[in-house]
PDB file of C-alpha atoms in Angstrom:
ATOM      1  CA  MET A  24       0.104  -0.081  -0.041  1.00 78.00           C
ATOM      2  CA  LYS A  25       1.376   3.281  -1.040  1.00 89.00           C
ATOM      3  CA  LEU A  26       1.619   6.133   2.001  1.00 89.00           C
ATOM      4  CA  ALA A  27      -0.777   8.353  -0.215  1.00 91.00           C
ATOM      5  CA  GLU A  28      -3.356   5.197  -0.007  1.00 95.00           C
ATOM      6  CA  ALA A  29      -2.807   4.706   3.817  1.00 94.00           C
ATOM      7  CA  LEU A  30      -3.439   8.420   4.252  1.00 94.00           C
ATOM      8  CA  ILE A  31      -6.736   7.895   2.558  1.00 96.00           C
ATOM      9  CA  ARG A  32      -7.475   4.846   4.363  1.00 97.00           C
ATOM     10  CA  ARG A  33      -7.067   6.369   7.877  1.00 96.00           C
ATOM     11  CA  ALA A  34      -8.851   9.719   7.141  1.00 97.00           C
ATOM     12  CA  ASP A  35     -12.096   7.312   6.352  1.00 98.00           C
ATOM     13  CA  CYS A  36     -11.192   4.964   9.328  1.00 97.00           C
ATOM     14  CA  GLN A  37     -11.265   7.548  11.601  1.00 97.00           C
ATOM     15  CA  LYS A  38     -14.813   9.406  10.010  1.00 98.00           C
ATOM     16  CA  ARG A  39     -16.169   5.827  10.151  1.00 97.00           C
ATOM     17  CA  PHE A  40     -14.982   5.410  14.075  1.00 97.00           C
ATOM     18  CA  GLU A  41     -16.867   8.813  14.880  1.00 97.00           C
ATOM     19  CA  GLN A  42     -20.138   7.958  13.096  1.00 97.00           C
ATOM     20  CA  VAL A  43     -19.909   4.614  15.106  1.00 96.00           C
ATOM     21  CA  LYS A  44     -19.316   6.311  18.282  1.00 96.00           C
ATOM     22  CA  ALA A  45     -22.147   8.607  17.663  1.00 94.00           C
ATOM     23  CA  ARG A  46     -24.806   5.980  16.801  1.00 93.00           C
ATOM     24  CA  LEU A  47     -23.774   4.397  20.062  1.00 92.00           C
ATOM     25  CA  LEU A  48     -24.280   7.402  22.223  1.00 90.00           C
ATOM     26  CA  VAL A  49     -27.725   7.506  20.298  1.00 88.00           C
ATOM     27  CA  ASN A  50     -28.647   3.747  20.719  1.00 86.00           C
ATOM     28  CA  ALA A  51     -27.150   3.465  24.486  1.00 82.00           C
ATOM     29  CA  LYS A  52     -29.718   6.110  26.053  1.00 78.00           C
ATOM     30  CA  VAL A  53     -33.485   5.106  25.531  1.00 74.00           C
ATOM     31  CA  GLN A  54     -36.815   5.157  27.319  1.00 74.00           C
ATOM     32  CA  GLU A  55     -37.237   2.295  30.150  1.00 77.00           C
ATOM     33  CA  GLY A  56     -39.133  -0.300  28.026  1.00 78.00           C
ATOM     34  CA  ASP A  57     -38.296   0.906  24.766  1.00 78.00           C
ATOM     35  CA  ALA A  58     -35.839  -1.090  22.375  1.00 79.00           C
ATOM     36  CA  PRO A  59     -32.948   0.777  20.978  1.00 75.00           C
ATOM     37  CA  ALA A  60     -32.576   1.038  17.200  1.00 81.00           C
ATOM     38  CA  GLU A  61     -29.263  -0.662  17.149  1.00 84.00           C
ATOM     39  CA  THR A  62     -27.440  -3.309  19.387  1.00 86.00           C
ATOM     40  CA  PRO A  63     -24.922  -1.467  22.006  1.00 88.00           C
ATOM     41  CA  ALA A  64     -22.990  -4.589  22.119  1.00 90.00           C
ATOM     42  CA  GLU A  65     -22.946  -4.841  17.813  1.00 93.00           C
ATOM     43  CA  LEU A  66     -21.668  -0.996  17.988  1.00 93.00           C
ATOM     44  CA  LEU A  67     -19.177  -1.652  20.630  1.00 95.00           C
ATOM     45  CA  ALA A  68     -17.759  -4.595  18.824  1.00 96.00           C
ATOM     46  CA  GLU A  69     -17.766  -2.660  15.376  1.00 96.00           C
ATOM     47  CA  LEU A  70     -15.870   0.325  17.377  1.00 96.00           C
ATOM     48  CA  GLY A  71     -13.601  -2.469  18.709  1.00 96.00           C
ATOM     49  CA  ARG A  72     -12.719  -3.379  14.980  1.00 97.00           C
ATOM     50  CA  LEU A  73     -12.300   0.185  13.229  1.00 97.00           C
ATOM     51  CA  ALA A  74     -10.382   0.877  16.573  1.00 97.00           C
ATOM     52  CA  ASN A  75      -7.876  -2.382  15.330  1.00 97.00           C
ATOM     53  CA  GLU A  76      -7.599  -1.098  11.713  1.00 97.00           C
ATOM     54  CA  LEU A  77      -7.307   2.483  12.747  1.00 97.00           C
ATOM     55  CA  LEU A  78      -4.240   1.359  14.760  1.00 97.00           C
ATOM     56  CA  ASP A  79      -2.730  -0.692  12.058  1.00 96.00           C
ATOM     57  CA  LEU A  80      -2.775   2.497   9.360  1.00 96.00           C
ATOM     58  CA  ILE A  81      -1.414   4.455  12.438  1.00 95.00           C
ATOM     59  CA  LYS A  82       1.390   1.990  12.770  1.00 95.00           C
ATOM     60  CA  ARG A  83       2.257   1.602   9.055  1.00 95.00           C
ATOM     61  CA  ILE A  84       2.211   5.442   8.014  1.00 94.00           C
ATOM     62  CA  ASN A  85       4.768   6.252  11.285  1.00 93.00           C
ATOM     63  CA  LYS A  86       6.643   3.531  10.171  1.00 93.00           C
ATOM     64  CA  THR A  87       7.124   5.016   6.753  1.00 92.00           C
ATOM     65  CA  ASN A  88       7.648   8.200   7.713  1.00 89.00           C
ATOM     66  CA  SER A  89      10.389   7.280  10.253  1.00 89.00           C
ATOM     67  CA  VAL A  90      12.292   5.478   7.404  1.00 89.00           C
ATOM     68  CA  THR A  91      11.476   8.143   4.265  1.00 87.00           C
ATOM     69  CA  VAL A  92      14.153  10.490   3.624  1.00 88.00           C
ATOM     70  CA  PHE A  93      13.206  13.439   2.679  1.00 77.00           C
ATOM     71  CA  SER A  94      15.738  15.851   1.932  1.00 76.00           C
ATOM     72  CA  ASN A  95      19.179  16.713   3.382  1.00 80.00           C
ATOM     73  CA  ASN A  96      19.046  13.112   5.341  1.00 83.00           C
ATOM     74  CA  ALA A  97      16.241  14.532   7.261  1.00 86.00           C
ATOM     75  CA  ILE A  98      13.627  11.856   7.631  1.00 90.00           C
ATOM     76  CA  LEU A  99       9.516  12.508   6.657  1.00 89.00           C
ATOM     77  CA  SER A 100       8.586  12.359  10.047  1.00 89.00           C
ATOM     78  CA  ASP A 101      11.092  15.351  11.176  1.00 89.00           C
ATOM     79  CA  ALA A 102       9.699  17.340   8.195  1.00 89.00           C
ATOM     80  CA  LEU A 103       6.381  16.783   9.560  1.00 89.00           C
ATOM     81  CA  ALA A 104       6.888  18.017  13.067  1.00 91.00           C
ATOM     82  CA  GLU A 105       8.742  21.106  11.589  1.00 91.00           C
ATOM     83  CA  ARG A 106       5.841  21.847   9.323  1.00 93.00           C
ATOM     84  CA  ASP A 107       3.211  21.461  12.511  1.00 93.00           C
ATOM     85  CA  LEU A 108       5.657  23.916  14.476  1.00 96.00           C
ATOM     86  CA  LEU A 109       5.718  26.373  11.789  1.00 96.00           C
ATOM     87  CA  ALA A 110       1.997  26.166  11.430  1.00 96.00           C
ATOM     88  CA  LEU A 111       1.644  26.782  15.329  1.00 95.00           C
ATOM     89  CA  GLN A 112       4.117  29.937  14.892  1.00 97.00           C
ATOM     90  CA  ARG A 113       2.307  31.348  11.890  1.00 96.00           C
ATOM     91  CA  ASN A 114      -0.738  31.068  13.857  1.00 95.00           C
ATOM     92  CA  ALA A 115       0.526  32.773  16.887  1.00 96.00           C
ATOM     93  CA  TYR A 116       1.656  35.594  14.943  1.00 95.00           C
ATOM     94  CA  ALA A 117      -1.600  36.020  12.559  1.00 95.00           C
ATOM     95  CA  GLU A 118      -3.563  35.872  15.928  1.00 94.00           C
TER      96      GLU A 118
END
């Protein structure tokens, strides 16, 4: 799997995780005597599967970032850290 594909899959997995979490919260609270529209146990199981998939994707992405040489013998994860710091500084100056 290419890095770009893994990043897309990670974003999709994060979105699905949030959707299942929202469905779980809705179905966890029902009036006494009423049945939830979806079984909370099944939603919890799906949340667990998505968490495991997300963990695998994050590990693979981080591993790729830590071994990919970007420029001047710096690895990609270092370049990403510098980018994040520059964004923080830029936001501070803009505010």
